[in-house]
């Protein structure tokens, strides 16, 4: 089992880096990039679709019996119990506007539990990765979630979901600042989860995230010694989940902030 997970992790690392190179080609030629709107503040580009097709083809060749779930194309049903969950470009709003804060996200789940997670940021050539039980790493070096116990010791990443109330986020940010904290948002939830795993952020909160945006990062936070609000393995792939993730000492405070800001914890 461990050997298989290692193989899958290294496959995903290499694939994310190659997909990132393809994404960079589109990023460096934005004048000729086709961009469409899927809804309010929800964009998709030719780059998103082509990078996802590239990732899907590589997975189908290497693991033909596995399922695939991605943001831009229809799901593929597998036979092995393994499902690859991919976001070709998380942070598309940044990507299409020339802001170098976007990433390729690849996770592999088994029966709804995330086993491998990779988040690659091409613009900085940083690759965050890990497998269940094997720790979390950034470009080969182990990473650790923050050991801070107070919000005044750093910044909390905050996301904005079109499936949740904007008012809830405003309340959350107000409470973070009232306690001496700082909120951080770069429009890439996966990247902010990677930053939480590496201790750059105290944690990350979003009322709802799709599986392709959060599974890899949530695994990394756990493997980096942090704590996450557990997603329901029976529903997370299809419905997504609320995300609360951060260092072990700050997590209870983050969870309380969500309870008072959102009115629930799932």
Tab-separated table of C-alpha atoms in Angstrom:
chain	number	residue	atom	x	y	z
A	1	UNK	CA	0.000	0.000	0.000
A	2	UNK	CA	2.777	2.438	0.972
A	3	UNK	CA	4.736	1.647	-2.181
A	4	UNK	CA	1.626	2.250	-4.298
A	5	UNK	CA	1.000	5.610	-2.606
A	6	UNK	CA	4.603	6.650	-3.144
A	7	UNK	CA	4.311	5.761	-6.822
A	8	UNK	CA	1.084	7.728	-7.134
A	9	UNK	CA	2.564	10.702	-5.312
A	10	UNK	CA	5.654	10.875	-7.502
A	11	UNK	CA	3.511	10.436	-10.597
A	12	UNK	CA	1.309	13.344	-9.462
A	13	UNK	CA	4.316	15.555	-8.683
A	14	UNK	CA	5.779	15.037	-12.137
A	15	UNK	CA	2.403	15.470	-13.812
A	16	UNK	CA	1.610	18.684	-11.921
A	17	UNK	CA	4.951	20.165	-12.932
A	18	UNK	CA	4.463	19.255	-16.589
A	19	UNK	CA	0.914	20.606	-16.488
A	20	UNK	CA	2.289	23.783	-14.934
A	21	UNK	CA	4.679	24.215	-17.839
A	22	UNK	CA	1.741	23.965	-20.236
A	23	UNK	CA	-0.216	26.476	-18.157
A	24	UNK	CA	2.697	28.892	-18.246
A	25	UNK	CA	2.606	28.904	-22.051
A	26	UNK	CA	-0.958	30.233	-21.927
A	27	UNK	CA	-0.110	32.601	-19.067
A	28	UNK	CA	2.684	34.181	-21.107
A	29	UNK	CA	0.377	34.740	-24.075
A	30	UNK	CA	-2.682	36.271	-22.410
A	31	UNK	CA	-3.447	38.545	-25.364
A	32	UNK	CA	-4.474	35.480	-27.340
A	33	UNK	CA	-6.192	33.609	-24.516
A	34	UNK	CA	-9.908	32.808	-24.842
A	35	UNK	CA	-11.776	33.493	-21.580
A	36	UNK	CA	-15.409	32.804	-20.718
A	37	UNK	CA	-17.622	33.452	-17.691
A	38	UNK	CA	-19.338	30.530	-15.922
A	39	UNK	CA	-21.094	32.840	-13.461
A	40	UNK	CA	-20.456	35.685	-11.037
A	41	UNK	CA	-16.677	36.001	-10.526
A	42	UNK	CA	-16.271	32.493	-11.995
A	43	UNK	CA	-14.081	32.402	-15.078
A	44	UNK	CA	-12.738	29.651	-17.272
A	45	UNK	CA	-10.061	29.950	-19.938
A	46	UNK	CA	-8.815	27.905	-22.834
A	47	UNK	CA	-5.797	27.233	-20.632
A	48	UNK	CA	-7.953	25.633	-17.898
A	49	UNK	CA	-9.589	23.259	-20.338
A	50	UNK	CA	-6.435	22.265	-22.215
A	51	UNK	CA	-4.384	21.725	-19.059
A	52	UNK	CA	-7.128	19.527	-17.614
A	53	UNK	CA	-7.270	17.458	-20.806
A	54	UNK	CA	-3.486	17.033	-20.598
A	55	UNK	CA	-3.722	15.826	-16.986
A	56	UNK	CA	-6.631	13.489	-17.731
A	57	UNK	CA	-4.808	11.873	-20.644
A	58	UNK	CA	-1.737	11.186	-18.515
A	59	UNK	CA	-3.826	9.657	-15.717
A	60	UNK	CA	-5.811	7.509	-18.147
A	61	UNK	CA	-2.573	6.129	-19.557
A	62	UNK	CA	-0.875	5.460	-16.222
A	63	UNK	CA	-3.924	4.367	-14.194
A	64	UNK	CA	-6.620	3.312	-16.706
A	65	UNK	CA	-8.899	1.800	-14.068
A	66	UNK	CA	-9.056	4.892	-11.855
A	67	UNK	CA	-11.836	7.452	-11.790
A	68	UNK	CA	-11.278	11.133	-12.545
A	69	UNK	CA	-13.116	14.200	-11.290
A	70	UNK	CA	-12.131	17.631	-12.590
A	71	UNK	CA	-13.502	21.134	-12.639
A	72	UNK	CA	-13.853	21.623	-16.383
A	73	UNK	CA	-14.811	18.257	-17.876
A	74	UNK	CA	-17.182	15.386	-17.100
A	75	UNK	CA	-16.326	12.834	-14.432
A	76	UNK	CA	-14.900	9.440	-15.387
A	77	UNK	CA	-16.091	6.427	-13.390
A	78	UNK	CA	-13.370	3.990	-12.424
A	79	UNK	CA	-13.226	0.415	-11.149
A	80	UNK	CA	-10.359	0.491	-8.630
A	81	UNK	CA	-11.839	2.714	-5.914
A	82	UNK	CA	-9.164	5.333	-6.620
A	83	UNK	CA	-10.349	8.704	-7.906
A	84	UNK	CA	-8.094	11.483	-9.158
A	85	UNK	CA	-9.461	14.919	-8.275
A	86	UNK	CA	-7.963	17.765	-10.299
A	87	UNK	CA	-8.120	21.499	-10.744
A	88	UNK	CA	-5.958	22.418	-13.744
A	89	UNK	CA	-5.692	26.093	-12.786
A	90	UNK	CA	-6.881	27.143	-9.347
A	91	UNK	CA	-6.917	30.913	-9.292
A	92	UNK	CA	-8.205	31.461	-12.832
A	93	UNK	CA	-9.233	35.040	-12.008
A	94	UNK	CA	-5.564	35.749	-11.279
A	95	UNK	CA	-4.341	33.712	-14.238
A	96	UNK	CA	-6.353	35.569	-16.876
A	97	UNK	CA	-5.342	38.964	-15.484
A	98	UNK	CA	-1.621	38.256	-15.392
A	99	UNK	CA	-1.361	37.883	-11.619
A	100	UNK	CA	1.185	35.121	-10.815
A	101	UNK	CA	-0.842	33.476	-8.024
A	102	UNK	CA	-2.357	30.297	-9.474
A	103	UNK	CA	-1.607	26.629	-9.208
A	104	UNK	CA	-2.162	23.122	-10.548
A	105	UNK	CA	-3.913	20.861	-8.042
A	106	UNK	CA	-3.921	17.054	-8.141
A	107	UNK	CA	-5.285	14.780	-5.424
A	108	UNK	CA	-5.912	11.055	-5.359
A	109	UNK	CA	-8.643	9.667	-3.103
A	110	UNK	CA	-9.512	6.092	-2.167
A	111	UNK	CA	-13.093	5.462	-1.098
A	112	UNK	CA	-13.542	9.171	-0.389
A	113	UNK	CA	-10.385	9.562	1.704
A	114	UNK	CA	-7.567	11.656	0.248
A	115	UNK	CA	-4.355	9.654	-0.047
A	116	UNK	CA	-2.122	11.903	-2.187
A	117	UNK	CA	-2.044	15.660	-2.633
A	118	UNK	CA	0.058	17.908	-4.878
A	119	UNK	CA	-0.181	21.680	-5.336
A	120	UNK	CA	2.247	23.183	-7.841
A	121	UNK	CA	2.663	26.926	-8.302
A	122	UNK	CA	4.407	27.389	-11.664
A	123	UNK	CA	5.216	31.090	-11.282
A	124	UNK	CA	7.426	30.423	-8.246
A	125	UNK	CA	8.340	26.824	-9.142
A	126	UNK	CA	7.105	25.667	-5.739
A	127	UNK	CA	5.635	22.193	-5.391
A	128	UNK	CA	3.839	21.259	-2.179
A	129	UNK	CA	3.139	17.545	-1.869
A	130	UNK	CA	2.509	14.625	0.443
A	131	UNK	CA	0.809	11.303	0.915
A	132	UNK	CA	-1.210	9.998	3.830
A	133	UNK	CA	1.138	8.923	6.607
A	134	UNK	CA	4.219	10.210	4.816
A	135	UNK	CA	4.503	13.873	5.827
A	136	UNK	CA	4.268	17.035	3.743
A	137	UNK	CA	6.998	18.673	1.704
A	138	UNK	CA	7.891	21.741	-0.345
A	139	UNK	CA	10.425	21.092	-3.087
A	140	UNK	CA	11.872	18.193	-1.108
A	141	UNK	CA	11.985	19.854	2.311
A	142	UNK	CA	9.571	18.932	5.135
A	143	UNK	CA	6.998	21.571	6.034
A	144	UNK	CA	5.106	22.181	9.275
A	145	UNK	CA	1.877	23.973	10.036
A	146	UNK	CA	2.018	26.974	12.350
A	147	UNK	CA	2.523	26.443	16.093
A	148	UNK	CA	0.899	29.782	16.937
A	149	UNK	CA	-1.884	29.881	19.516
A	150	UNK	CA	-3.100	33.442	18.946
A	151	UNK	CA	-4.579	35.141	15.902
A	152	UNK	CA	-2.273	38.084	16.575
A	153	UNK	CA	0.706	35.929	15.572
A	154	UNK	CA	-0.040	35.834	11.842
A	155	UNK	CA	-2.598	35.899	9.049
A	156	UNK	CA	-5.609	33.703	8.328
A	157	UNK	CA	-6.467	32.860	4.739
A	158	UNK	CA	-10.106	33.493	3.871
A	159	UNK	CA	-12.045	32.276	0.866
A	160	UNK	CA	-15.209	33.526	-0.776
A	161	UNK	CA	-17.591	30.906	-2.149
A	162	UNK	CA	-20.432	31.659	-4.525
A	163	UNK	CA	-22.354	28.939	-2.678
A	164	UNK	CA	-22.251	30.841	0.622
A	165	UNK	CA	-23.366	34.207	1.939
A	166	UNK	CA	-21.029	37.137	1.411
A	167	UNK	CA	-22.283	38.516	4.724
A	168	UNK	CA	-20.840	35.508	6.537
A	169	UNK	CA	-17.363	36.239	5.191
A	170	UNK	CA	-17.666	39.881	6.209
A	171	UNK	CA	-18.541	38.806	9.755
A	172	UNK	CA	-15.629	36.353	9.818
A	173	UNK	CA	-13.117	38.974	8.689
A	174	UNK	CA	-14.430	41.407	11.268
A	175	UNK	CA	-13.990	38.855	14.057
A	176	UNK	CA	-10.475	37.976	12.915
A	177	UNK	CA	-9.450	41.636	12.984
A	178	UNK	CA	-11.216	42.251	16.314
A	179	UNK	CA	-8.967	39.593	17.866
A	180	UNK	CA	-5.833	41.247	16.528
A	181	UNK	CA	-5.472	39.045	13.482
A	182	UNK	CA	-5.044	39.792	9.797
A	183	UNK	CA	-6.978	38.215	6.939
A	184	UNK	CA	-5.255	37.145	3.734
A	185	UNK	CA	-6.792	36.379	0.360
A	186	UNK	CA	-5.051	35.731	-2.952
A	187	UNK	CA	-8.020	34.220	-4.873
A	188	UNK	CA	-6.549	30.696	-4.902
A	189	UNK	CA	-7.954	28.546	-2.122
A	190	UNK	CA	-5.656	25.624	-2.882
A	191	UNK	CA	-2.598	27.837	-2.716
A	192	UNK	CA	-3.701	29.335	0.597
A	193	UNK	CA	-4.165	25.831	1.995
A	194	UNK	CA	-0.610	25.044	0.893
A	195	UNK	CA	0.534	28.180	2.689
A	196	UNK	CA	-1.313	27.012	5.820
A	197	UNK	CA	0.434	23.638	5.575
A	198	UNK	CA	3.819	25.333	5.343
A	199	UNK	CA	3.176	27.725	8.246
A	200	UNK	CA	3.054	30.834	6.094
A	201	UNK	CA	-0.560	31.291	7.194
A	202	UNK	CA	-2.024	30.379	10.569
A	203	UNK	CA	-4.808	28.615	8.735
A	204	UNK	CA	-7.422	28.803	6.039
A	205	UNK	CA	-11.221	29.099	6.187
A	206	UNK	CA	-13.884	28.880	3.493
A	207	UNK	CA	-17.560	28.158	4.017
A	208	UNK	CA	-17.740	25.870	0.995
A	209	UNK	CA	-15.110	24.461	-1.369
A	210	UNK	CA	-15.363	21.951	-4.177
A	211	UNK	CA	-13.335	18.765	-3.821
A	212	UNK	CA	-10.873	19.686	-6.571
A	213	UNK	CA	-9.990	22.916	-4.764
A	214	UNK	CA	-9.498	21.578	-1.247
A	215	UNK	CA	-8.687	17.867	-0.956
A	216	UNK	CA	-4.986	18.140	-1.762
A	217	UNK	CA	-4.449	21.111	0.544
A	218	UNK	CA	-6.389	19.614	3.438
A	219	UNK	CA	-4.245	16.480	3.272
A	220	UNK	CA	-1.089	18.616	3.263
A	221	UNK	CA	-2.211	20.510	6.375
A	222	UNK	CA	-2.822	17.227	8.185
A	223	UNK	CA	0.473	15.735	7.081
A	224	UNK	CA	2.235	18.931	8.164
A	225	UNK	CA	0.980	18.401	11.710
A	226	UNK	CA	-2.055	20.650	11.489
A	227	UNK	CA	-5.752	19.993	11.992
A	228	UNK	CA	-8.650	20.141	9.552
A	229	UNK	CA	-12.408	19.899	9.835
A	230	UNK	CA	-13.021	16.368	8.579
A	231	UNK	CA	-14.986	16.132	5.350
A	232	UNK	CA	-17.643	13.457	4.891
A	233	UNK	CA	-15.999	10.830	2.637
A	234	UNK	CA	-19.422	9.806	1.304
A	235	UNK	CA	-20.307	13.254	-0.036
A	236	UNK	CA	-17.136	15.325	-0.393
A	237	UNK	CA	-16.318	14.284	-3.965
A	238	UNK	CA	-19.745	15.238	-5.246
A	239	UNK	CA	-20.783	18.064	-2.962
A	240	UNK	CA	-17.587	19.559	-1.556
A	241	UNK	CA	-17.232	20.636	2.059
A	242	UNK	CA	-16.734	23.445	4.508
A	243	UNK	CA	-13.016	24.000	5.112
A	244	UNK	CA	-11.353	24.918	8.382
A	245	UNK	CA	-7.645	24.109	8.459
A	246	UNK	CA	-4.665	25.307	10.436
A	247	UNK	CA	-2.080	24.631	13.105
A	248	UNK	CA	-3.222	22.425	15.982
A	249	UNK	CA	-3.050	25.170	18.606
A	250	UNK	CA	-4.959	27.751	16.561
A	251	UNK	CA	-7.537	25.345	15.090
A	252	UNK	CA	-10.003	25.483	18.018
A	253	UNK	CA	-10.086	29.270	17.713
A	254	UNK	CA	-10.630	29.084	13.961
A	255	UNK	CA	-13.468	26.629	14.459
A	256	UNK	CA	-15.126	28.892	17.032
A	257	UNK	CA	-14.826	31.846	14.639
A	258	UNK	CA	-16.651	29.823	12.002
A	259	UNK	CA	-19.386	28.751	14.398
A	260	UNK	CA	-20.087	32.368	15.335
A	261	UNK	CA	-19.673	33.731	11.799
A	262	UNK	CA	-21.390	31.038	9.735
A	263	UNK	CA	-23.790	29.658	12.322
A	264	UNK	CA	-22.719	26.032	11.704
A	265	UNK	CA	-19.580	23.901	11.240
A	266	UNK	CA	-20.318	21.776	8.189
